[in-house]
Coordinates of C-alpha atoms in Angstrom, one line a residue:
I158 CA 0.0 0.0 0.0
D159 CA 2.8 2.4 0.7
T160 CA 6.0 0.8 -0.7
P161 CA 6.6 3.7 -3.2
I162 CA 6.9 6.1 -0.2
R163 CA 9.4 3.7 1.3
V164 CA 11.6 2.9 -1.7
A165 CA 10.8 4.8 -4.9
H166 CA 13.3 7.6 -4.0
L167 CA 16.0 4.8 -3.9
G168 CA 15.2 3.9 -7.5
I169 CA 13.1 0.8 -6.7
S170 CA 9.9 0.1 -8.6
S171 CA 6.8 -1.5 -7.1
V172 CA 3.1 -2.1 -7.5
V173 CA 0.3 -0.8 -5.4
S174 CA -3.1 -2.5 -5.2
I175 CA -5.9 0.0 -5.6
V176 CA -8.7 -2.5 -5.1
D177 CA -9.5 -1.2 -1.6
D178 CA -10.3 2.5 -2.0
L179 CA -11.5 2.7 1.6
L180 CA -8.0 1.6 2.8
L181 CA -6.4 4.1 0.4
E182 CA -8.4 6.9 2.0
R183 CA -7.3 6.0 5.6
V184 CA -3.7 5.7 4.6
R185 CA -3.9 9.0 2.6
E186 CA -5.1 10.7 5.8
H187 CA -2.2 9.3 7.7
Y188 CA 0.5 10.3 5.2
S189 CA -1.0 13.7 4.4
R190 CA -0.6 14.6 8.1
L191 CA 2.9 13.1 8.2
F192 CA 4.1 15.1 5.2
H193 CA 2.0 18.2 5.9
L194 CA -0.1 17.9 2.8
P195 CA -3.6 19.3 2.5
Y196 CA -6.3 16.7 3.3
E197 CA -10.0 16.8 2.8
K198 CA -11.9 13.6 3.5
I199 CA -13.7 11.9 0.6
Y200 CA -16.7 10.1 2.2
R201 CA -17.8 6.7 1.3
F202 CA -20.9 7.7 -0.7
T203 CA -19.5 10.9 -2.2
E204 CA -20.4 11.1 -5.9
D205 CA -17.8 9.0 -7.8
G206 CA -16.1 8.5 -4.5
R207 CA -14.1 5.4 -5.4
A208 CA -12.4 7.0 -8.4
R209 CA -11.8 10.2 -6.5
R210 CA -10.3 8.4 -3.5
T211 CA -8.0 6.5 -5.9
T212 CA -6.9 9.7 -7.7
A213 CA -6.3 11.5 -4.4
Y214 CA -4.2 8.7 -3.1
L215 CA -2.1 8.3 -6.2
D216 CA -1.6 12.1 -6.4
M217 CA -0.4 12.0 -2.8
L218 CA 2.1 9.2 -3.6
H219 CA 3.3 11.1 -6.6
E220 CA 3.9 14.2 -4.5
I221 CA 5.7 12.4 -1.7
V222 CA 7.9 10.5 -4.1
R223 CA 8.7 13.8 -5.9
R224 CA 9.7 15.5 -2.6
K225 CA 11.7 12.6 -1.4
M226 CA 13.5 12.2 -4.7
E227 CA 14.4 15.9 -4.8
A228 CA 15.7 15.7 -1.2
V229 CA 17.9 12.7 -2.1
R230 CA 19.3 14.5 -5.2
N231 CA 20.3 17.5 -3.0
L232 CA 22.3 15.3 -0.6
P233 CA 26.1 15.2 -0.8
F234 CA 28.2 12.4 -2.2
F235 CA 30.7 10.5 0.0
Q236 CA 28.5 10.3 3.0
P237 CA 26.4 7.5 4.5
N238 CA 23.0 8.8 3.3
D239 CA 20.2 7.9 0.9
K240 CA 22.1 9.3 -2.1
T241 CA 24.9 6.8 -1.4
K242 CA 22.3 4.1 -0.8
Y243 CA 20.6 4.9 -4.2
F244 CA 23.8 4.1 -6.1
E245 CA 24.9 1.2 -4.0
L246 CA 21.6 -0.6 -4.5
L247 CA 21.9 -0.4 -8.3
P248 CA 22.9 -3.6 -10.2
D249 CA 26.7 -3.6 -10.8
E250 CA 26.3 -3.7 -14.6
H251 CA 24.0 -0.6 -14.6
P252 CA 25.6 2.3 -16.6
L253 CA 24.8 4.7 -13.7
K254 CA 26.4 2.4 -11.2
R255 CA 29.6 2.1 -13.3
D256 CA 29.8 5.9 -13.7
Y257 CA 29.3 6.3 -9.9
Q258 CA 32.1 3.8 -9.2
R259 CA 34.3 5.7 -11.6
M260 CA 33.5 8.9 -9.8
L261 CA 34.5 7.4 -6.4
E262 CA 38.0 6.8 -7.8
M263 CA 38.5 10.3 -9.2
Q264 CA 40.5 13.0 -7.5
P265 CA 38.6 16.1 -6.3
G266 CA 38.3 18.8 -8.9
P267 CA 36.2 20.2 -11.8
E268 CA 36.1 16.8 -13.7
C269 CA 34.8 15.0 -10.6
E270 CA 32.3 17.8 -9.8
A271 CA 31.0 17.6 -13.4
L272 CA 30.5 13.9 -13.2
Q273 CA 28.7 14.3 -9.8
A274 CA 26.3 16.8 -11.4
D275 CA 25.7 14.5 -14.3
L276 CA 25.0 11.5 -11.9
T277 CA 22.6 13.6 -9.8
K278 CA 20.8 14.7 -12.9
R279 CA 20.3 11.1 -14.1
M280 CA 18.9 9.9 -10.7
V281 CA 15.2 9.0 -11.2
P282 CA 12.7 7.5 -8.8
G283 CA 11.5 3.9 -9.1
E284 CA 8.2 3.7 -10.9
F285 CA 5.0 2.8 -9.0
D286 CA 2.4 0.9 -11.0
V287 CA -1.1 0.1 -9.8
N288 CA -2.9 -3.3 -9.9
I289 CA -6.5 -3.9 -10.8
M290 CA -7.9 -7.4 -10.4
T291 CA -10.3 -7.6 -13.4
K292 CA -12.6 -10.1 -11.6
I293 CA -13.4 -7.5 -8.9
D294 CA -15.9 -5.5 -10.8
R295 CA -19.0 -5.1 -8.6
L296 CA -21.8 -2.8 -9.6
N297 CA -22.3 -0.1 -7.0
V298 CA -25.2 1.7 -5.4
D299 CA -25.6 5.2 -4.1
K300 CA -26.4 6.2 -0.5
A301 CA -30.1 5.6 -1.1
G302 CA -29.4 2.1 -2.4
H303 CA -30.1 2.9 -6.1
L304 CA -28.0 1.0 -8.6
L305 CA -25.4 3.2 -10.3
S306 CA -24.5 2.9 -14.0
D307 CA -21.9 0.5 -15.3
E308 CA -19.1 3.2 -15.4
Y309 CA -19.2 3.3 -11.6
S310 CA -18.4 -0.4 -11.3
D311 CA -15.4 -1.2 -9.1
A312 CA -12.8 -1.9 -11.8
K313 CA -13.9 1.0 -14.1
A314 CA -13.9 3.4 -11.1
S315 CA -10.4 2.2 -10.1
L316 CA -9.1 2.7 -13.7
R317 CA -10.7 6.2 -13.9
G318 CA -9.0 7.0 -10.6
F319 CA -5.6 6.1 -12.0
A320 CA -6.3 7.7 -15.4
N321 CA -7.2 11.0 -13.7
S322 CA -4.2 11.0 -11.4
A323 CA -0.8 12.6 -11.8
A324 CA 0.9 9.2 -11.6
A325 CA 2.8 8.3 -14.8
G326 CA 3.3 4.6 -14.3
A327 CA 1.4 1.6 -15.5
V328 CA -1.8 -0.2 -14.7
E329 CA -1.4 -3.9 -14.2
F330 CA -4.5 -6.0 -15.1
S331 CA -4.5 -9.4 -13.4
A332 CA -7.0 -12.2 -13.0
G333 CA -8.0 -12.5 -16.7
L334 CA -10.0 -10.8 -19.4
N335 CA -12.6 -8.1 -18.7
R336 CA -13.9 -6.9 -22.1
G337 CA -15.9 -4.0 -20.7
L338 CA -13.0 -2.7 -18.7
F339 CA -10.6 -3.0 -21.7
N340 CA -13.1 -1.1 -23.9
Y341 CA -13.4 1.6 -21.1
I342 CA -9.6 2.3 -21.4
T343 CA -10.2 4.0 -24.8
R344 CA -11.9 6.9 -23.0
F345 CA -8.5 8.1 -21.7
R346 CA -6.0 9.7 -24.1
D347 CA -3.0 9.1 -21.7
F348 CA -3.1 5.4 -22.6
Y349 CA -2.2 6.4 -26.2
R350 CA 1.0 7.8 -27.7
N351 CA 1.4 11.6 -27.6
E352 CA 3.0 13.8 -30.2
T353 CA 6.5 12.8 -29.1
G354 CA 5.7 9.1 -29.2
A355 CA 5.5 8.6 -25.5
I356 CA 2.7 6.9 -23.5
K357 CA 2.1 8.5 -20.2
K358 CA -0.1 5.7 -18.7
K359 CA 1.1 2.2 -19.8
I360 CA -0.6 -1.2 -19.7
I361 CA 0.7 -4.3 -18.1
L362 CA -1.0 -7.7 -18.5
K363 CA -0.4 -10.4 -16.0
V364 CA -0.7 -13.6 -18.0
S365 CA -0.6 -17.3 -17.4
D366 CA 0.3 -18.5 -20.9
F367 CA 1.2 -17.2 -24.4
R368 CA -2.3 -17.7 -25.8
S369 CA -3.8 -15.5 -23.1
A370 CA -1.2 -12.8 -23.9
L371 CA -2.1 -13.0 -27.6
V372 CA -5.8 -12.9 -27.1
Q373 CA -5.8 -10.0 -24.6
G374 CA -3.2 -8.1 -26.6
K375 CA -5.3 -8.4 -29.8
I376 CA -8.4 -7.0 -28.1
L377 CA -6.4 -4.0 -26.9
A378 CA -4.6 -3.5 -30.2
K379 CA -7.9 -3.3 -32.1
N380 CA -8.6 -0.2 -30.0
G381 CA -5.1 1.2 -30.6
L382 CA -3.8 0.2 -27.2
E383 CA -0.3 -1.2 -26.8
V384 CA 0.7 -3.6 -24.1
H385 CA 3.9 -2.3 -22.5
E386 CA 4.6 -5.5 -20.6
F387 CA 3.5 -9.0 -20.4
R388 CA 4.1 -10.2 -16.8
I389 CA 4.2 -14.0 -16.6
E390 CA 3.5 -15.5 -13.2
S391 CA 3.7 -19.1 -12.0
G392 CA 0.2 -20.4 -11.7
L393 CA 0.7 -21.7 -8.2
N394 CA 4.1 -20.8 -6.8
C395 CA 3.2 -17.2 -6.0
G396 CA 1.6 -15.2 -3.3
G397 CA -2.1 -14.4 -3.0
H398 CA -4.6 -15.6 -5.5
A399 CA -3.2 -18.5 -7.6
F400 CA -4.6 -18.8 -11.2
A401 CA -3.4 -22.3 -12.0
S402 CA -2.7 -23.3 -15.6
N403 CA -3.9 -26.6 -16.9
G404 CA -0.7 -28.4 -15.8
Y405 CA 1.7 -26.1 -17.7
L406 CA 4.8 -25.6 -15.6
L407 CA 6.7 -22.3 -15.7
P408 CA 9.6 -23.6 -17.9
M409 CA 7.2 -24.6 -20.7
L410 CA 5.5 -21.2 -20.5
L411 CA 8.8 -19.3 -20.6
R412 CA 10.1 -21.3 -23.5
E413 CA 7.0 -20.6 -25.5
F414 CA 7.3 -16.8 -24.9
R415 CA 11.0 -16.9 -25.8
E416 CA 10.3 -18.7 -29.1
K417 CA 7.3 -16.7 -30.0
R418 CA 7.9 -13.2 -28.6
D419 CA 8.4 -11.6 -32.0
Q420 CA 4.9 -12.8 -32.9
L421 CA 3.4 -10.3 -30.3
K422 CA 4.7 -7.2 -32.0
A423 CA 4.0 -8.6 -35.5
E424 CA 0.3 -9.3 -34.5
F425 CA -0.4 -6.1 -32.5
Q426 CA 1.4 -3.2 -34.3
P427 CA -0.5 -3.3 -37.6
M428 CA -3.8 -3.2 -35.6
V429 CA -2.6 -0.3 -33.5
M430 CA -1.4 1.7 -36.6
K431 CA -4.7 1.0 -38.3
F432 CA -6.5 2.5 -35.3
Y433 CA -4.3 5.6 -35.2
E434 CA -4.9 6.1 -39.0
S435 CA -8.7 5.8 -38.4
M436 CA -8.5 8.5 -35.7
G437 CA -6.3 10.8 -37.8
W438 CA -3.5 10.5 -35.3
H439 CA 0.2 10.4 -36.1
Y440 CA 2.0 7.2 -35.2
H441 CA 5.4 8.4 -34.2
D442 CA 8.4 7.0 -36.0
D443 CA 10.1 5.8 -32.8
A444 CA 7.0 3.8 -32.0
H445 CA 7.7 1.4 -34.8
K446 CA 10.7 0.1 -32.8
A447 CA 8.7 -0.5 -29.7
E448 CA 7.9 -4.1 -28.6
P449 CA 6.4 -5.5 -25.4
I450 CA 8.6 -6.2 -22.4
I451 CA 8.4 -9.8 -21.1
T452 CA 8.9 -10.4 -17.4
V453 CA 8.4 -13.2 -14.9
Q454 CA 7.7 -13.5 -11.2
G455 CA 6.6 -16.2 -8.8
G456 CA 8.9 -18.4 -6.7
I457 CA 12.3 -16.9 -7.5
G458 CA 14.4 -17.1 -4.4
I459 CA 18.1 -16.8 -5.3
N460 CA 20.3 -15.0 -7.8
G461 CA 21.0 -18.2 -9.8
E462 CA 17.3 -18.7 -10.5
D463 CA 16.9 -15.0 -11.4
R464 CA 19.8 -15.3 -13.9
R465 CA 18.3 -18.4 -15.5
M466 CA 15.1 -16.4 -16.1
R467 CA 16.9 -13.7 -17.9
E468 CA 19.8 -15.5 -19.5
Q469 CA 18.3 -18.9 -20.6
F470 CA 14.7 -17.8 -21.1
G471 CA 15.3 -14.2 -22.3
M472 CA 13.2 -12.5 -19.8
D473 CA 13.7 -8.7 -19.7
R474 CA 13.1 -8.4 -16.0
T475 CA 12.1 -10.4 -12.9
G476 CA 9.8 -9.7 -10.0
W477 CA 10.4 -10.5 -6.3
A478 CA 7.7 -9.9 -3.7
T479 CA 7.3 -12.4 -0.9
P480 CA 10.8 -12.0 0.6
F481 CA 10.2 -8.3 0.9
L482 CA 7.5 -9.0 3.5
L483 CA 10.5 -9.4 5.9
V484 CA 12.1 -6.1 4.9
P485 CA 10.6 -3.3 7.1
E486 CA 12.2 -0.6 5.0
A487 CA 10.1 -1.8 2.0
T488 CA 6.7 -3.1 3.2
C489 CA 4.1 -2.2 5.7
V490 CA 3.4 -5.2 7.9
D491 CA 2.5 -5.4 11.6
N492 CA 5.0 -6.8 14.0
A493 CA 3.0 -9.9 15.0
T494 CA 2.5 -10.9 11.4
R495 CA 6.2 -10.4 10.6
E496 CA 7.1 -12.6 13.5
Q497 CA 4.8 -15.3 12.1
L498 CA 6.4 -15.0 8.7
C499 CA 9.9 -15.3 10.2
R500 CA 8.8 -18.6 11.9
A501 CA 6.8 -20.0 8.9
T502 CA 7.8 -23.4 7.6
E503 CA 6.7 -25.0 4.3
E504 CA 3.8 -26.6 6.2
D505 CA 2.6 -23.2 7.4
V506 CA 2.1 -21.8 3.9
Y507 CA -0.6 -23.6 2.0
L508 CA -3.0 -23.3 -1.0
S509 CA -6.3 -22.5 0.7
D510 CA -9.9 -22.1 -0.3
A511 CA -10.2 -19.0 1.8
S512 CA -11.0 -16.6 -1.0
P513 CA -14.7 -15.7 -1.6
L514 CA -13.8 -15.4 -5.3
G515 CA -13.5 -19.2 -5.5
V516 CA -9.9 -19.0 -6.6
P517 CA -7.1 -20.9 -4.8
F518 CA -5.4 -18.5 -2.4
N519 CA -1.9 -19.0 -1.0
N520 CA -2.3 -18.4 2.8
L521 CA -0.4 -18.5 6.1
R522 CA -1.8 -20.8 8.9
N523 CA -3.0 -19.4 12.2
T524 CA -2.9 -15.7 11.3
G525 CA -5.2 -13.4 13.3
S526 CA -7.7 -13.7 10.4
E527 CA -7.8 -17.5 10.6
V528 CA -8.2 -17.5 14.4
W529 CA -10.9 -14.9 14.2
T530 CA -12.8 -16.8 11.5
R531 CA -12.5 -20.1 13.3
T532 CA -13.5 -18.7 16.7
K533 CA -16.7 -17.0 15.2
A534 CA -17.7 -20.3 13.7
E535 CA -17.2 -22.2 16.9
K536 CA -19.4 -19.7 18.8
G537 CA -22.2 -20.3 16.3
N538 CA -21.9 -16.9 14.6
P539 CA -19.9 -17.7 11.4
G540 CA -18.8 -15.2 8.8
S541 CA -18.2 -11.5 8.5
G542 CA -20.5 -8.5 8.5
C543 CA -19.1 -7.7 5.1
P544 CA -18.1 -4.1 5.8
K545 CA -16.6 -3.5 2.3
G546 CA -18.2 -5.9 -0.1
F547 CA -15.6 -5.9 -2.8
L548 CA -16.0 -9.7 -3.3
V549 CA -19.8 -10.0 -3.5
T550 CA -20.6 -12.5 -6.3
N551 CA -23.1 -15.0 -5.0
T552 CA -26.8 -14.8 -5.8
E553 CA -27.9 -18.2 -4.5
F554 CA -30.1 -16.8 -1.7
S555 CA -30.7 -13.2 -3.0
E556 CA -31.1 -11.2 -6.1
T557 CA -28.4 -8.8 -4.9
P558 CA -25.0 -10.5 -4.9
I559 CA -23.5 -11.3 -1.4
C560 CA -20.2 -12.6 -0.3
T561 CA -19.6 -16.2 0.5
A562 CA -17.6 -15.1 3.6
A563 CA -20.5 -13.1 4.9
T564 CA -22.6 -14.2 7.9
E565 CA -25.7 -13.6 5.8
Y566 CA -24.6 -16.2 3.3
Q567 CA -22.9 -18.7 5.6
K568 CA -25.9 -19.1 8.0
Q569 CA -28.2 -19.9 5.1
K570 CA -25.8 -22.2 3.5
L571 CA -25.2 -24.1 6.8
A572 CA -29.0 -24.4 7.3
Q573 CA -29.2 -25.9 3.8
A574 CA -26.4 -28.4 4.6
A575 CA -28.1 -29.4 7.8
S576 CA -31.4 -30.3 6.0
D577 CA -29.7 -32.1 3.1
S578 CA -30.2 -35.9 2.9
C579 CA -26.5 -36.9 2.6
S580 CA -24.0 -38.9 4.6
D581 CA -22.4 -37.3 7.7
T582 CA -19.0 -37.3 5.8
D583 CA -20.5 -35.4 2.9
R584 CA -22.3 -33.0 5.3
K585 CA -19.1 -32.3 7.2
E586 CA -17.3 -31.6 3.9
H587 CA -20.0 -29.2 2.9
V588 CA -19.8 -27.3 6.2
E589 CA -16.0 -27.1 6.0
K590 CA -16.3 -25.6 2.5
V591 CA -18.6 -22.9 3.8
L592 CA -16.6 -22.0 6.9
V593 CA -13.2 -21.8 5.2
K594 CA -14.1 -18.6 3.5
T595 CA -12.5 -15.5 5.0
C596 CA -13.2 -11.8 4.9
L597 CA -10.1 -10.9 2.8
C598 CA -11.4 -7.4 1.9
E599 CA -11.1 -6.3 5.5
H600 CA -8.4 -8.6 6.9
L601 CA -5.7 -8.1 4.2
A602 CA -5.9 -4.4 4.9
N603 CA -5.6 -4.7 8.7
S604 CA -1.9 -5.4 8.8
A605 CA -1.0 -2.1 7.3
L606 CA -3.5 -0.2 9.4
I607 CA -1.9 -1.8 12.6
A608 CA 1.6 -1.1 11.4
L609 CA 0.8 2.6 10.8
G610 CA -0.9 3.0 14.1
I611 CA -4.3 3.7 12.5
T612 CA -6.1 0.9 14.2
Q613 CA -5.5 -1.5 17.2
A614 CA -4.4 -5.1 16.6
S615 CA -7.1 -6.3 19.1
R616 CA -9.8 -4.9 16.8
A617 CA -8.3 -5.9 13.5
P618 CA -7.8 -9.6 12.5
Q619 CA -4.9 -9.6 10.0
A620 CA -4.4 -11.8 7.0
V621 CA -1.3 -12.2 4.8
C622 CA -0.8 -14.1 1.6
P623 CA 2.9 -15.0 1.1
G624 CA 4.2 -17.4 -1.6
P625 CA 5.8 -20.6 -0.4
N626 CA 9.3 -19.0 -0.7
I627 CA 8.7 -17.3 2.7
A628 CA 9.6 -20.6 4.4
W629 CA 13.2 -20.2 3.5
F630 CA 13.6 -16.6 4.8
D631 CA 13.7 -16.7 8.6
R632 CA 14.4 -13.3 10.0
L633 CA 14.0 -9.6 9.2
Y634 CA 16.4 -8.2 6.6
S635 CA 17.7 -4.8 5.7
L636 CA 16.9 -3.5 2.2
Q637 CA 20.6 -3.6 1.3
E638 CA 20.8 -7.3 2.4
M639 CA 17.8 -8.3 0.3
V640 CA 18.9 -6.4 -2.8
D641 CA 22.5 -7.8 -2.5
H642 CA 21.0 -11.3 -2.2
I643 CA 18.9 -10.8 -5.3
Y644 CA 21.9 -9.6 -7.3
G645 CA 24.2 -12.3 -5.9
R646 CA 26.5 -9.8 -4.2
R647 CA 26.6 -11.5 -0.8
P648 CA 26.3 -15.0 0.6
S649 CA 22.9 -16.4 0.0
L650 CA 20.2 -15.6 2.6
V651 CA 18.6 -19.0 2.1
P652 CA 20.1 -22.4 2.9
A653 CA 21.7 -24.5 0.2
E654 CA 19.0 -27.2 0.6
R655 CA 16.2 -25.0 -0.5
P656 CA 14.6 -26.8 -3.5
H657 CA 14.8 -25.2 -6.9
M658 CA 11.8 -23.0 -7.8
F659 CA 11.0 -25.5 -10.6
A660 CA 11.1 -28.4 -8.1
K661 CA 8.7 -26.6 -5.8
E662 CA 6.3 -25.8 -8.6
I663 CA 6.2 -29.5 -9.6
V664 CA 5.1 -30.5 -6.1
M665 CA 2.5 -27.8 -6.0
Y666 CA 1.0 -28.8 -9.4
V667 CA 0.8 -32.5 -8.3
D668 CA -0.9 -31.4 -5.1
Y669 CA -3.4 -29.4 -7.0
F670 CA -4.0 -32.2 -9.5
E671 CA -4.8 -34.5 -6.6
K672 CA -7.3 -31.9 -5.2
L673 CA -9.0 -31.6 -8.6
V674 CA -9.3 -35.4 -8.9
H675 CA -10.8 -35.6 -5.5
R676 CA -13.5 -33.0 -6.5
C677 CA -14.1 -34.4 -9.9
T678 CA -17.7 -35.4 -10.8
Y679 CA -16.5 -37.3 -13.9
T680 CA -18.3 -35.3 -16.5
Q681 CA -16.9 -35.8 -20.0
R682 CA -15.4 -32.3 -19.9
E683 CA -13.8 -32.7 -16.5
V684 CA -12.2 -36.0 -17.5
S685 CA -10.8 -34.6 -20.7
T686 CA -9.4 -31.5 -18.9
L687 CA -7.7 -33.6 -16.2
R688 CA -6.2 -35.9 -18.8
E689 CA -4.8 -32.9 -20.6
Y690 CA -3.5 -31.6 -17.2
Y691 CA -1.7 -34.8 -16.7
E692 CA -0.1 -34.8 -20.1
N693 CA 1.1 -31.2 -19.8
L694 CA 2.5 -32.0 -16.3
E695 CA 4.5 -35.0 -17.7
Q696 CA 5.9 -32.8 -20.5
G697 CA 6.8 -30.1 -18.0
M698 CA 8.7 -32.6 -15.8
N699 CA 10.7 -33.7 -18.8
E700 CA 11.5 -30.0 -19.5
C701 CA 12.7 -29.6 -15.9
L702 CA 14.9 -32.7 -16.2
S703 CA 16.5 -31.2 -19.2
I704 CA 17.2 -28.0 -17.3
A705 CA 18.7 -30.1 -14.4
L706 CA 21.4 -31.4 -16.8
S707 CA 22.6 -27.9 -17.6
K708 CA 25.3 -26.0 -15.7
P709 CA 23.9 -24.4 -12.6
Y710 CA 24.1 -20.7 -12.0
K711 CA 25.6 -19.5 -8.7
E712 CA 24.0 -21.4 -5.8
E713 CA 21.2 -22.7 -8.0
N714 CA 20.0 -26.0 -6.6
L715 CA 19.5 -27.9 -9.9
S716 CA 20.3 -31.2 -8.1
S717 CA 16.9 -31.0 -6.3
I718 CA 15.0 -31.4 -9.5
P719 CA 15.7 -35.0 -10.5
P720 CA 14.7 -36.6 -7.2
T721 CA 11.6 -34.3 -7.0
V722 CA 10.6 -35.4 -10.5
K723 CA 11.1 -39.1 -9.7
E724 CA 9.0 -38.9 -6.5
Q725 CA 6.3 -36.7 -7.9
R726 CA 6.0 -38.6 -11.1
K727 CA 5.4 -41.8 -9.2
R728 CA 2.8 -40.0 -7.0
L729 CA 1.2 -38.4 -10.1
R730 CA 0.9 -41.7 -11.9
D731 CA -0.7 -43.4 -8.9
I732 CA -3.3 -40.6 -8.7
V733 CA -3.9 -41.0 -12.5
A734 CA -4.4 -44.7 -12.2
R735 CA -7.1 -44.3 -9.5
F736 CA -8.7 -41.5 -11.6
E737 CA -8.8 -43.6 -14.8
H738 CA -10.2 -46.6 -12.9
E739 CA -13.0 -44.5 -11.5
A740 CA -13.6 -42.8 -14.9
T741 CA -13.8 -46.2 -16.6
A742 CA -16.2 -47.6 -14.0
I743 CA -18.5 -44.6 -14.2
A744 CA -18.5 -44.7 -18.1
A745 CA -19.5 -48.3 -18.0

């Protein structure tokens, strides 16, 4: 929520979620007072309040980052300050870092002073992008309960808030295609090239495979919109919501992008140029050279894995998130949650069904949120009062959508389960499926509110959603330590026995396949999909074995891949044998 305030002036880029505009407003009030900025509250039911709260928050971030960056530029060299830290954090191969190191070796004098002035001029803040989950697109009502028009839906209002702000970063769309939202982007000129060929507001698509990138990119290109970056994420080995592929492991996805990346520009650019021509706009000469950036994130834990992403698979950049939950300089997490994260083992991080969206959710066991949810259920008053309602999707018991984590829904669903004529085992399973849902809207925000002193821990159950990597980071780290770990400039912060990120992903995909088989009702479509999943996973394991034969990068645990493949392949084939036996019996 506030990472740009913490690290943008040090040249580090980050992404801010703008799903929860009510959280944005409370944090804006806090930082406006801290930095002596004017603040006027935007109330919940203010006209176009969601968009206005988003704009106001991003404008505040923009101003604070501008001020902090200017202050850093004005600091002297050769002193232990943020200016020195800015340059020390840069990758060693960065041109600015090389010139800085050259300056350190120069004798005092006009030449050194000229280089210092040049270095200072070239210092720029890290970008801050915003994330919009396309699936969170609730229609809203006014204070009187009247339904507002489609342009006031959650996703469109968030986009409008970003578009109207001073922020010049990118919007990252995650969770899949939302045609209405993509069409709405066309209303804002900043998403198109200006007379100099620059795009002020860029578009990032988080994608799970090449086909998804191609389909979504074409839809945007037909409206003249260019994708600045395709951000590939492991389907399961990540934090938060996990959008699993149908058995496609990350190495297979990366290879396809590497082999077909030229196809993206070839497909999109003619469509974009045709749109500009239809609008009577000039398509700048420099724009012809532009092509989408391809990046990857999810499960990367050491420099050797990071290098493989860039050097073998040709990724332009990599993303790290989960380890920074243990870097207080970078992230806003309350002390109790950070302590839990430090102690977390592989068993403590699990793929849960906690999300009301019905999407698998990487979760941490025994957080304040889990304890609160469990205690309420045990006392006979399950669920949440649903104070924010961002995840309302269910219309089983009402015309107006409600959230599956809400008390209103859970009590009716439990009553239904109690009256069903089914076995005790099935009834217990139905009850567990109801009670596992958690109020993520409220609880994911609470950690930041506690950490900033805005609310008390006793009144705010906190949830956190790390990726499995957190199990291998076991203490708090300085920003310098973590960045040096990422760039391979220090001894590794994780033990040598940590499994390779590809080995971990294999285990997670076999686990998930087992869960899908358990839930299978053996329709023809389900059986076909699971067979395809199995075939893809087998191919992915072969791909991983090929990688394991290559020369490892620094501290890269390739030796963990073959035994993992051997163990998980046997397990997978046992699951498939039981699945096929059941499928054959039902078909007969």
